[in-house]
Every structure is written in structure tokens, then in C-alpha cells.
mmCIF file of C-alpha atoms in Angstrom:
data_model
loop_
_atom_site.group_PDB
_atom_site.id
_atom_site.type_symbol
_atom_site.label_atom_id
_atom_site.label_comp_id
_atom_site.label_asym_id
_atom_site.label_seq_id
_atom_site.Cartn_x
_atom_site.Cartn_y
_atom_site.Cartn_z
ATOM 1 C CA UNK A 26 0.000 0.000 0.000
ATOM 2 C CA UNK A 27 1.083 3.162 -0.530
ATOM 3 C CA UNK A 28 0.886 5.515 2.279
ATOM 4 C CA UNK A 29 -0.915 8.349 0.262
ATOM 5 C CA UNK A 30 -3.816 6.616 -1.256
ATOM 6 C CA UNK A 31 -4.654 5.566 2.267
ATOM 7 C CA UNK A 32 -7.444 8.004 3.165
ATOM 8 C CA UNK A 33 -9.524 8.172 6.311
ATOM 9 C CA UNK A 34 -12.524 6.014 4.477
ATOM 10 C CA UNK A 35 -10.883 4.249 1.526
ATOM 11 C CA UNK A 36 -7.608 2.777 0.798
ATOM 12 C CA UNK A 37 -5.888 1.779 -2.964
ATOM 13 C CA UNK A 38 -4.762 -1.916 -2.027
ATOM 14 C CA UNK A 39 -2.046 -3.632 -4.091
ATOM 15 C CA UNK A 40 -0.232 -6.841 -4.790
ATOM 16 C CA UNK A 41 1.751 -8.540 -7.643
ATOM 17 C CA UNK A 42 0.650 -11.361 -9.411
ATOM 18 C CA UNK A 43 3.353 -13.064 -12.096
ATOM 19 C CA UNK A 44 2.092 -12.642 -15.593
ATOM 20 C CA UNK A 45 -0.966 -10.718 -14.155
ATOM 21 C CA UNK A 46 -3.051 -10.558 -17.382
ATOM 22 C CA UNK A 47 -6.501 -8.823 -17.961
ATOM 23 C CA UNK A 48 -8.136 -11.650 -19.172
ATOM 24 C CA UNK A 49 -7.131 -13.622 -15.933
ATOM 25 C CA UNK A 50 -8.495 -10.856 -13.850
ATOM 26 C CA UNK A 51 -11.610 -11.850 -12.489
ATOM 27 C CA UNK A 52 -9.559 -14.638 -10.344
ATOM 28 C CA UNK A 53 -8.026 -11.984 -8.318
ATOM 29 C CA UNK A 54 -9.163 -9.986 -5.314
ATOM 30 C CA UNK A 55 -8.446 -8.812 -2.247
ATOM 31 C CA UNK A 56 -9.817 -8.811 1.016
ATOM 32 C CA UNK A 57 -9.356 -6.940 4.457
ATOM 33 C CA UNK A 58 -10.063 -7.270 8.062
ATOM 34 C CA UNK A 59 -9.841 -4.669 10.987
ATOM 35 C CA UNK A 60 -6.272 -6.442 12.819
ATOM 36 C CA UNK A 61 -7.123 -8.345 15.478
ATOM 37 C CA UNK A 62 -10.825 -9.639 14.052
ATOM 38 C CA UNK A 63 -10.288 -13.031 12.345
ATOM 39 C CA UNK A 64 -13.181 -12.884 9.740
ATOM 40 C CA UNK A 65 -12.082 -11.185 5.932
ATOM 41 C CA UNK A 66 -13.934 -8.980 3.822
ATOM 42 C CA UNK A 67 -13.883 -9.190 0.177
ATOM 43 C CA UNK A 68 -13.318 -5.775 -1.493
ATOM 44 C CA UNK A 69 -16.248 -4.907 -3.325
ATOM 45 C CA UNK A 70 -15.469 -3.345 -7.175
ATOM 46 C CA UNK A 71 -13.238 -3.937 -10.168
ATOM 47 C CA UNK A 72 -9.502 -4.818 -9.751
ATOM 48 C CA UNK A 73 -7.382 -3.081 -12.002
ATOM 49 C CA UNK A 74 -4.422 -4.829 -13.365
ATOM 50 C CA UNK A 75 -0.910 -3.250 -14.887
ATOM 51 C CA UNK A 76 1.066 -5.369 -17.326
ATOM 52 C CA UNK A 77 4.432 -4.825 -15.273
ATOM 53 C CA UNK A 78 5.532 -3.656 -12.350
ATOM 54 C CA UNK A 79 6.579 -4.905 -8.469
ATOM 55 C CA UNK A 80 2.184 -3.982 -7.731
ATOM 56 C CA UNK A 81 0.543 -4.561 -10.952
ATOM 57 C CA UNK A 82 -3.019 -5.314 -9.119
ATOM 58 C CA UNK A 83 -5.054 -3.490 -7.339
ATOM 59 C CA UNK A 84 -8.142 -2.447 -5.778
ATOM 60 C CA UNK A 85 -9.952 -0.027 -3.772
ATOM 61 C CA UNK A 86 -11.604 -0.695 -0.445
ATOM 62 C CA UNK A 87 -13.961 1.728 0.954
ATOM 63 C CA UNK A 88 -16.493 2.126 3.808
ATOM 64 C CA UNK A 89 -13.342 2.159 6.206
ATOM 65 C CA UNK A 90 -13.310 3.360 9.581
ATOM 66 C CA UNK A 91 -10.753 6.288 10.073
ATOM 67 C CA UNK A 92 -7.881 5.839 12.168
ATOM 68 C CA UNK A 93 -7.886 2.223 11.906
ATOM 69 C CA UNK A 94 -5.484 -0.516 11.317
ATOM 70 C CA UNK A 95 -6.300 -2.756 9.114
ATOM 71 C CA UNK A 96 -4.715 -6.224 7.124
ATOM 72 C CA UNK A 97 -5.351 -7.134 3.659
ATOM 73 C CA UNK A 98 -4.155 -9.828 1.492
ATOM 74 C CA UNK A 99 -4.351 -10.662 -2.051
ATOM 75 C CA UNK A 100 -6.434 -13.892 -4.051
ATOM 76 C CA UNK A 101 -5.621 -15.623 -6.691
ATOM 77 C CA UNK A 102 -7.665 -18.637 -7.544
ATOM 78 C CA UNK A 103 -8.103 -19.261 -3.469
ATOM 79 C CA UNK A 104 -5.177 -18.535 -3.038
ATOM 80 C CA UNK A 105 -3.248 -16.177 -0.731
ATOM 81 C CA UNK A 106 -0.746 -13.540 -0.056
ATOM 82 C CA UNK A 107 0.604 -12.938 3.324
ATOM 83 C CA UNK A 108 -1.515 -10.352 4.837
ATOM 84 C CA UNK A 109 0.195 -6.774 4.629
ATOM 85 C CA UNK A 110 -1.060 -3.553 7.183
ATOM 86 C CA UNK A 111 -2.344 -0.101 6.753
ATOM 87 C CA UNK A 112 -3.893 2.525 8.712
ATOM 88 C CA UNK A 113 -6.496 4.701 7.609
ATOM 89 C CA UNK A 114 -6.146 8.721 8.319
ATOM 90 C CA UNK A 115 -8.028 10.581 10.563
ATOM 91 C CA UNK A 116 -11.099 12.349 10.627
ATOM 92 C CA UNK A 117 -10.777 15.114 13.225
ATOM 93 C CA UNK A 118 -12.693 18.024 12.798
ATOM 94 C CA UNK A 119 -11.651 21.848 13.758
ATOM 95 C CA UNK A 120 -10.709 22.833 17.172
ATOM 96 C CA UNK A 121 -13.711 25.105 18.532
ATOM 97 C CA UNK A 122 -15.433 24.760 15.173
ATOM 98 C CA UNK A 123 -18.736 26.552 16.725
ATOM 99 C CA UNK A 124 -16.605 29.294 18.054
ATOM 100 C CA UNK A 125 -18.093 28.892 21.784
ATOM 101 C CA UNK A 126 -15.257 29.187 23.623
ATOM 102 C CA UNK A 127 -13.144 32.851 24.156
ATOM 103 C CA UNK A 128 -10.705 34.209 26.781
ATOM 104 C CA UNK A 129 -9.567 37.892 27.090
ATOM 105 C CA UNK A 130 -5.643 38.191 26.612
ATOM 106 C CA UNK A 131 -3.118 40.382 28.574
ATOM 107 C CA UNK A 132 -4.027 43.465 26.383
ATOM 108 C CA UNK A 133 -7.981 42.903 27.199
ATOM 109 C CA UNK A 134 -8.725 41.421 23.881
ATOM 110 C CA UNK A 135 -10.742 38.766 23.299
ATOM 111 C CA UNK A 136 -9.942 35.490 21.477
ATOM 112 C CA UNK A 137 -11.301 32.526 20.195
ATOM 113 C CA UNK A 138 -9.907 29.677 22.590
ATOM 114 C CA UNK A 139 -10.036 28.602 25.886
ATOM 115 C CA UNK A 140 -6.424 30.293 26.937
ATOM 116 C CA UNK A 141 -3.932 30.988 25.166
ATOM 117 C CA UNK A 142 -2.035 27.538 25.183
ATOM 118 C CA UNK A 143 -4.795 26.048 23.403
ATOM 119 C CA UNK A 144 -5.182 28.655 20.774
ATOM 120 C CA UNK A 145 -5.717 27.083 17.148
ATOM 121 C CA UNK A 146 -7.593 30.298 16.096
ATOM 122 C CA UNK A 147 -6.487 33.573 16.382
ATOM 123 C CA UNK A 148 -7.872 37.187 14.763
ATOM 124 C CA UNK A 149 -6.440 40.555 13.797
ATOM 125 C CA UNK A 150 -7.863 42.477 17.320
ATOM 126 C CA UNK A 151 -5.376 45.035 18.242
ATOM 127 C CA UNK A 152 -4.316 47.799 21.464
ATOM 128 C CA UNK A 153 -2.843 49.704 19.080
ATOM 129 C CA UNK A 154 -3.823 53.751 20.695
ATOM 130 C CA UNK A 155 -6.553 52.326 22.383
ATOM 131 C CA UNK A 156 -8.088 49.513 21.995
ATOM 132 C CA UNK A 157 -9.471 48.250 18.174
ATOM 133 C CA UNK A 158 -12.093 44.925 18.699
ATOM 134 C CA UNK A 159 -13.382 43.701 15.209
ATOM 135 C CA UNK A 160 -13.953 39.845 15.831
ATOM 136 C CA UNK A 161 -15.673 38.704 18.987
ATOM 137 C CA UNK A 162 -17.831 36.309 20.268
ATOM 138 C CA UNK A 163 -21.718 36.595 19.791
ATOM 139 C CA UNK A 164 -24.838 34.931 20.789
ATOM 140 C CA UNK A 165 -26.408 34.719 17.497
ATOM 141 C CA UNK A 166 -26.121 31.511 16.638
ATOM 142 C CA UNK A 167 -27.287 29.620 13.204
ATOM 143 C CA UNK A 168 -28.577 26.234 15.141
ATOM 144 C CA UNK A 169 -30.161 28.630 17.772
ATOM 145 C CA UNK A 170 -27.598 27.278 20.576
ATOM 146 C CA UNK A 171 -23.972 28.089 21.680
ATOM 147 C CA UNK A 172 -22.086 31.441 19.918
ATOM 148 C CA UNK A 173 -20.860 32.707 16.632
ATOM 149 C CA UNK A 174 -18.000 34.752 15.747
ATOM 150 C CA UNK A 175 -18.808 37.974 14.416
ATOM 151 C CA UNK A 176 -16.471 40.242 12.566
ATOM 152 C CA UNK A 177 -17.438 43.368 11.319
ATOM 153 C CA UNK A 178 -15.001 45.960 9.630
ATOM 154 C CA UNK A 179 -14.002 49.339 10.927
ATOM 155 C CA UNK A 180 -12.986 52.530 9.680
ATOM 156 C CA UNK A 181 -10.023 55.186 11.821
ATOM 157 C CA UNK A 182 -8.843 58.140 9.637
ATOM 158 C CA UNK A 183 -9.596 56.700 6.477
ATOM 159 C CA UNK A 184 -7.790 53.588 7.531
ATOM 160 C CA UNK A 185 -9.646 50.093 7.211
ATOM 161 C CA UNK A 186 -9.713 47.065 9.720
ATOM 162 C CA UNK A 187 -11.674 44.360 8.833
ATOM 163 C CA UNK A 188 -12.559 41.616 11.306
ATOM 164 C CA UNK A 189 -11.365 38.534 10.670
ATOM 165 C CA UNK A 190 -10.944 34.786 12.247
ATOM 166 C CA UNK A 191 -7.611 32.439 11.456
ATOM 167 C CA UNK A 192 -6.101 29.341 11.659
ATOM 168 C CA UNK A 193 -2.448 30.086 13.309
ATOM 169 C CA UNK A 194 -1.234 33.276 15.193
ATOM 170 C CA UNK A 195 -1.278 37.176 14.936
ATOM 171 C CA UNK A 196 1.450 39.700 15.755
ATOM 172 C CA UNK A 197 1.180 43.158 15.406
ATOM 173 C CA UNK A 198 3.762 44.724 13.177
ATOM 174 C CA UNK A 199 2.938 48.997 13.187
ATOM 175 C CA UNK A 200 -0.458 49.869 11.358
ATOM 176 C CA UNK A 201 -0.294 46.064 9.804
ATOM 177 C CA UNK A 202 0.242 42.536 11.027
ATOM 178 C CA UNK A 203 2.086 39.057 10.265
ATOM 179 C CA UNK A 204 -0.245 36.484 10.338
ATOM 180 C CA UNK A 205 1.688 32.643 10.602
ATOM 181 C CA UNK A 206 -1.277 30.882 8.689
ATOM 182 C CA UNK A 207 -1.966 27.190 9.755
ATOM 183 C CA UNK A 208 -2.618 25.040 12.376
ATOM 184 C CA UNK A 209 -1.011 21.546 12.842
ATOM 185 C CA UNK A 210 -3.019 19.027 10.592
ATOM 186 C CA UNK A 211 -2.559 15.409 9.059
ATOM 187 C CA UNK A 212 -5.791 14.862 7.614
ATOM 188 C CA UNK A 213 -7.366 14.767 3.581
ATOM 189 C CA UNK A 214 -11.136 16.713 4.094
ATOM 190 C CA UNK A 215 -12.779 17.114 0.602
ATOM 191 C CA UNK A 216 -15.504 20.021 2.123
ATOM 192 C CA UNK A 217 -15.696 22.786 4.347
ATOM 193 C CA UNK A 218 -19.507 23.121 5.339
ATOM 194 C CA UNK A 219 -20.388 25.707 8.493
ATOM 195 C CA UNK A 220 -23.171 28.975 8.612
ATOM 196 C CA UNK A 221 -22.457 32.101 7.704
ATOM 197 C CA UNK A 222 -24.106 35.580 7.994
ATOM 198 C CA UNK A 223 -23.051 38.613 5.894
ATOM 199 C CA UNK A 224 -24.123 42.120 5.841
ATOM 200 C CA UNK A 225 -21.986 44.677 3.149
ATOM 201 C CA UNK A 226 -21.676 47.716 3.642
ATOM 202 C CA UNK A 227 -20.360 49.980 0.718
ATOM 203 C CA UNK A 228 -16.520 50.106 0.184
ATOM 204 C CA UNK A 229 -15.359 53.631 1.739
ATOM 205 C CA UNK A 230 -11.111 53.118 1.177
ATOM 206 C CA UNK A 231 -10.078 51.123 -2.018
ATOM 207 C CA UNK A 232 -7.235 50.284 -2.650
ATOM 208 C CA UNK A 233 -7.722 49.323 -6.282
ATOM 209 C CA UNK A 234 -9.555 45.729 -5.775
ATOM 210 C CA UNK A 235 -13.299 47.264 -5.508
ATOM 211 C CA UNK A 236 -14.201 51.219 -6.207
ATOM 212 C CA UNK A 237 -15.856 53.185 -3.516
ATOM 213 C CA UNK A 238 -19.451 53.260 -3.513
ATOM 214 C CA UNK A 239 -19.512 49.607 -4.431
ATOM 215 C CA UNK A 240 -20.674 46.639 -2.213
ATOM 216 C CA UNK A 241 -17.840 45.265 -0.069
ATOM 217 C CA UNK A 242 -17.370 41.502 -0.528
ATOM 218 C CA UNK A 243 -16.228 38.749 2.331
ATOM 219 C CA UNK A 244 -14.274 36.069 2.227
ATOM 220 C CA UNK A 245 -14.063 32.703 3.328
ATOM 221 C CA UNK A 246 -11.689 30.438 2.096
ATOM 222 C CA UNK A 247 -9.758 26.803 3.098
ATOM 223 C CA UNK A 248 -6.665 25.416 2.266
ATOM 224 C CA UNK A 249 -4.450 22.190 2.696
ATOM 225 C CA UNK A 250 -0.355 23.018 2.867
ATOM 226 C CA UNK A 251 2.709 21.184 3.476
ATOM 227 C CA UNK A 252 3.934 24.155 5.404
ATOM 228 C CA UNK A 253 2.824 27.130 7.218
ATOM 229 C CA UNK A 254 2.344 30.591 5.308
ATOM 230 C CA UNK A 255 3.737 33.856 6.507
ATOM 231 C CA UNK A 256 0.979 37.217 5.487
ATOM 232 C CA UNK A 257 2.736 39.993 6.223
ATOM 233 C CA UNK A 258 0.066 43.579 5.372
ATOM 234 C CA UNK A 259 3.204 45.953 5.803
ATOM 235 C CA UNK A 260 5.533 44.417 3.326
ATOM 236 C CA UNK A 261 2.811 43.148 1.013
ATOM 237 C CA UNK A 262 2.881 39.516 1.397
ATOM 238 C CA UNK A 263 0.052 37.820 1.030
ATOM 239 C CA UNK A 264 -1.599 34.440 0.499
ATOM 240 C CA UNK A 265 -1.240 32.618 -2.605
ATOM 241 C CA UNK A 266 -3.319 29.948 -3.438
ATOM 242 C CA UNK A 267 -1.272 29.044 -5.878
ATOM 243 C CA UNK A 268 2.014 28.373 -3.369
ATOM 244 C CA UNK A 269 4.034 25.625 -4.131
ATOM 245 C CA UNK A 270 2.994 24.799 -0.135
ATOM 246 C CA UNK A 271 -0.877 24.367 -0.985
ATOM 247 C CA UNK A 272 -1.925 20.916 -1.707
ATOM 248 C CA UNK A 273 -5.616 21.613 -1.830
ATOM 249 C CA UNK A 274 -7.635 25.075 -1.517
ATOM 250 C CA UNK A 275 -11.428 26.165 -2.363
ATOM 251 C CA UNK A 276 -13.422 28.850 -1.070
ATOM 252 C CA UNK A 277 -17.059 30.624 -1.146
ATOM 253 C CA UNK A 278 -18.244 31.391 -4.479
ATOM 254 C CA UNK A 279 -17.893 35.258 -5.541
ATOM 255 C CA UNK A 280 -22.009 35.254 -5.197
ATOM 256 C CA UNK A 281 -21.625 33.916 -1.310
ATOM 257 C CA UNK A 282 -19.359 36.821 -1.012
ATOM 258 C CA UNK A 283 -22.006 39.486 -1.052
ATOM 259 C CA UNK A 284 -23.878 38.448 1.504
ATOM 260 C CA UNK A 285 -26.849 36.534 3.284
ATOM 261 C CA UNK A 286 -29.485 38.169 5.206
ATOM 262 C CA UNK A 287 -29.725 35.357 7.838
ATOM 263 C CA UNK A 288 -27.652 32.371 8.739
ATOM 264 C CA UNK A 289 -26.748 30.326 5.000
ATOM 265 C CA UNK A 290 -25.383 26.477 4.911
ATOM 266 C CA UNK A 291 -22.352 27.323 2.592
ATOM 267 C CA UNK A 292 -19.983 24.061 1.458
ATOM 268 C CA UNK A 293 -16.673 24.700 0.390
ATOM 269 C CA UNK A 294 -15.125 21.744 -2.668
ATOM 270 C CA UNK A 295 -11.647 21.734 -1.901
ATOM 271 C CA UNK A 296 -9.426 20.898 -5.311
ATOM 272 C CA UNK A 297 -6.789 18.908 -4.563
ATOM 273 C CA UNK A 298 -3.821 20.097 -6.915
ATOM 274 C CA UNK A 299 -1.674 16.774 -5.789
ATOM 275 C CA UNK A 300 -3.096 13.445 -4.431
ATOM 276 C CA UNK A 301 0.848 12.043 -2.951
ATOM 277 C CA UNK A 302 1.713 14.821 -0.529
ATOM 278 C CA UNK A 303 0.346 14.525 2.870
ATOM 279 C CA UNK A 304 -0.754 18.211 4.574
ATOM 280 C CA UNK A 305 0.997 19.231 8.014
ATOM 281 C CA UNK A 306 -1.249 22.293 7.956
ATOM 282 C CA UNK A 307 -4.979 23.453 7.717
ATOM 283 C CA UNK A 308 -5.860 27.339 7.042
ATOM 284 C CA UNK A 309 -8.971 28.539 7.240
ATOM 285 C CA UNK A 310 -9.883 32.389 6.992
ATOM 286 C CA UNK A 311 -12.788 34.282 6.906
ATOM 287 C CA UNK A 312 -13.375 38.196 6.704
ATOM 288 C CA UNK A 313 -15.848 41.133 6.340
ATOM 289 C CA UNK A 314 -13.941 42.495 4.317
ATOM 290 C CA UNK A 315 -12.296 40.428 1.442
ATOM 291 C CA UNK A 316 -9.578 42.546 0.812
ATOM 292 C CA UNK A 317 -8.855 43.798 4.393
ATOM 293 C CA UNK A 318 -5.376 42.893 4.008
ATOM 294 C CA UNK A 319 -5.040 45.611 1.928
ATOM 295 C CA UNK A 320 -6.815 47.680 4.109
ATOM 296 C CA UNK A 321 -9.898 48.127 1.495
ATOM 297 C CA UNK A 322 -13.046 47.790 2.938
ATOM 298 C CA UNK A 323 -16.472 49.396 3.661
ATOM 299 C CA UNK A 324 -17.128 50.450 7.401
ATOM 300 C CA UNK A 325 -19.621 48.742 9.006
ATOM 301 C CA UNK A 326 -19.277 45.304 6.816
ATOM 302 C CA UNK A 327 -20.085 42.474 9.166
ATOM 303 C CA UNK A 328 -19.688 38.671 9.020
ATOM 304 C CA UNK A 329 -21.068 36.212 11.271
ATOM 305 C CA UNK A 330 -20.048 32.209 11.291
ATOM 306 C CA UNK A 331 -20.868 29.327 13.137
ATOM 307 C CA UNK A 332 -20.316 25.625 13.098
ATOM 308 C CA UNK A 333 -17.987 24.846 10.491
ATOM 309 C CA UNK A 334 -17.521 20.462 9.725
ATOM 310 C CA UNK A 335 -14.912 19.076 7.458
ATOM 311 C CA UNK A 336 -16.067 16.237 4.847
ATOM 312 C CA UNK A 337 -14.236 13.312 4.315
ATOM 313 C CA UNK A 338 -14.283 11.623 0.971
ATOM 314 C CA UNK A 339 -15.944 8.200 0.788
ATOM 315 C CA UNK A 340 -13.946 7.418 -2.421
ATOM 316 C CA UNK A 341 -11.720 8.908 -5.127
ATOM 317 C CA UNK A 342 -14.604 10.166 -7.111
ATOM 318 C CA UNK A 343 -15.534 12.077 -4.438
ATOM 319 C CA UNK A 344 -12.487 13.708 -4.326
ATOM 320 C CA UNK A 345 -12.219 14.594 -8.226
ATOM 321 C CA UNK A 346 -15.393 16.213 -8.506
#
């Protein structure tokens, strides 16, 4: 097996057979057993078969449980291989994915953990002359229980702060910020599904992305790296989806991104852009304002979301759509 087409609820299995031929095909398959149960499974679906190679049969076996270990062995005519191991990936979902709980830090800011050693999220809030709050907690809630994060975008001297929520960690650098994008994460989602709420306001600073007058635009988007991502406003770095560190990224559609009245399901496809490379790291941000990082906004902009849940693929079609 090899280690990257074992997913959380399917796994590529593969063997050798001498001379392995497609007309002989239908006289091999594979079967599977959680290790340490003693009855096998067969595999349902076709077995594909390669004309050379050191695994030139195979098949995929789905319906698995995630972080599981697992033996498999190869058939051929009733008779078997010696049973090889794999373990499935997990399927962990996002720390404080509802957003419900929030501690005030040193500066009397709040932010989306429990304390700050447990911090996965983190926003752009700021005591910067005085303090400057644009993401906090709030009780309206798109299941009607727990809290949401609000973020709503502010305006100082014709200077624009949009509220915003993070995977990874914030530091202040003058009138901007580096943001470390990314928290620590081993697992293959295909979907991002959660609630979101968005009232625009109209853009009052551009910066070239929309004109003022216009309806600002939020943003919520996901990605899957191999490494974490430095955003840096002051020096104008920003995130690429296009990095050689992204493995897989999607976001809301550029309709989402004017705005629901009341709480919307939104789900998030993410593309994966290479199926062999294992992520270390999973970003998700979200904004009222899309291009705050630029500090382009409208004042007043505000974003609510609640209960975000990653999707795991059942199969590789699932993950190609």
C-alpha cells in the first residue's frame, strides 16, 4: 500500500501477481479485516491490473473506519498472499469549530480559545492607541444554541480594519500585522460546510480591488499546505493559493461573497492540486472584508459564522469532482 492513497474512508490496495493478465483478472481480489478480528472482507469493485511492475493489481476498499489498522491480502484462484497492514487517516474536525469558547488576553482582547495555550484560532484584534475589537464572540447563533463569531469591519482616519478569524497566530507589526497561517493538521477533508451571515456595507477606502461606492465583498476560504504561510500587510505579502505549499484550496463562491441576510449552509469543494503529498497544515480564513489585508473595505461590513464540519471523501470520485 502506498501511504498516500490511504485516506480516512478508503484505501488503494495492491499486490503482484506473475504474468498478471486482464483476461485472468476476475480470479483476483483482495480482502481486508480490521487487525485483530479473524473474519475477511472481500473488497467490493473492479480490480485493475498493470502489465508490469513490483504492484501490478489493485483495488480499492472503501467504507473504512478512520484511524484504523487494518490487514489485507491478495487472491488468486483461493489462493493467498501474506496479509500486509495499513492505517487509515483521521477524521478530526476543527478545534472550537462553533466558536463557543473565548478568553480575554493580557491586552484585554478577546480570542477565540479557551487560553492561550490552546489557541488554534487567532484574529487581527489590536491595542494599538486604544483599543481596536473587530472579531468577537456573539450569541447569534445559526442552530439557535452556543455562539458565533462575528467580525465586522471598521474605519479610523480613512484607515480600514476588517474583522477577521484564522487558523495560526497574529502579531502586530505597526499599522499592519504578520499572520503565521496554519494550524497543525494530518488529515485529507474534501468540504468545508459551516453557517455564515453577511451584511456589506459599501466600500469607503479602495485600494484598487473594488471602487468606492460599491458593495464590499467577504471572504471565506480553506486550504491544505505542506507548510505554514507567513501574510505579512506591511511588506505586502500575502496568500497565494497558488504556493508551491498548498496541496488543496477552495473557497465561497464570488455570489456567497455578497452576503446573506440570515444564517446560510455554505460548502466549500476543496481541489486537490496533488493526491501524494500529505498536509501538516490546515488554514482557514474568513473576513468582512475580502480585501482587508489591503486595508480596502467598507465600514460597518459584518460577518457572522458558526459551526464549520470538514467532509471526508468516501472514495476517489468524491475527491475529483
Amino acid at each position: 500500500v502506498v501511504e498516500s492513497e490511504v485516506w480516512a474512508h478508503f484505501a488503494t490496495l495492491r499486490g503482484y501477481v506473475k504474468n498478471a493478465s486482464e483476461e485472468d483478472k476476475a480470479s483476483y481480489k483482495f480482502q481486508y479485516r480490521k487487525s485483530g478480528t479473524t473474519t475477511w472482507k472481500d473488497v467490493a469493485g473492479e480490480v485493475t491490473v498493470a502489465t508490469n511492475g513490483s504492484s501490478n493489481v489493485a483495488q480499492v476498499a472503501t467504507n473504512l473506519d478512520a484511524s484504523t489498522k487494518y490487514e489485507y491480502r491478495l487472491l488468486q484462484n483461493d489462493t493467498n498472499s501474506e496479509p500486509e497492514e495499513f492505517t487509515t487517516e483521521d477524521d478530526i474536525q476543527l478545534p472550537n469549530s462553533g466558536f463557543e469558547d473565548w478568553y480575554t488576553d493580557s491586552d484585554g482582547l478577546p480570542k477565540p480559545a479557551k487560553d492561550a495555550s490552546s489557541s488554534f484560532w487567532d484574529c487581527g484584534n489590536v491595542n494599538y492607541f486604544g483599543k481596536h475589537i473587530m472579531t468577537t464572540q456573539n450569541d447569534e447563533t445559526a442552530l439557535g444554541q452556543g455562539s458565533s463569531v462575528k467580525m465586522e469591519t471598521q474605519e479610523t482616519m480613512k484607515i480600514i480594519a476588517a474583522g477577521n478569524i484564522f487558523t495560526g497566530t497574529f502579531e502586530r507589526d505597526g499599522m499592519g500585522g504578520i499572520l503565521a497561517l496554519g494550524g497543525n493538521f494530518e488529515c485529507r477533508p474534501n468540504k468545508l460546510k459551516g453557517y455564515y451571515k453577511y451584511t456589506s456595507a459599501k466600500v469607503s477606502v479602495s485600494k484598487g480591488h473594488l471602487n468606492e461606492g460599491e458593495d464590499d465583498l467577504c471572504s471565506l476560504y480553506i486550504a491544505l499546505t505542506d507548510e505554514q504561510i507567513t501574510v505579512n500587510t506591511n511588506k505586502g505579502i500575502y496568500f497565494d493559493p497558488n504556493s508551491s505549499a498548498v496541496i488543496a484550496y477552495g473557497s465561497i463562491s464570488d455570489e456567497e461573497s455578497k452576503g446573506a441576510d440570515s444564517f446560510k449552509e455554505f460548502t466549500v469543494d476543496l481541489e486537490y492540486k496533488d493526491l501524494r503529498r500529505i498536509p501538516k497544515y490546515i488554514i482557514v480564513v474568513a473576513s468582512s472584508s475580502k480585501y482587508g489585508d489591503y486595508m480596502e473595505g467598507g465600514k460597518g461590513s459584518t460577518m457572522w459564522l458558526d459551526d464549520l464540519e470538514l467532509v471526508y471523501p468516501k472514495s476517489m470520485e468524491e475527491v475529483r469532482k
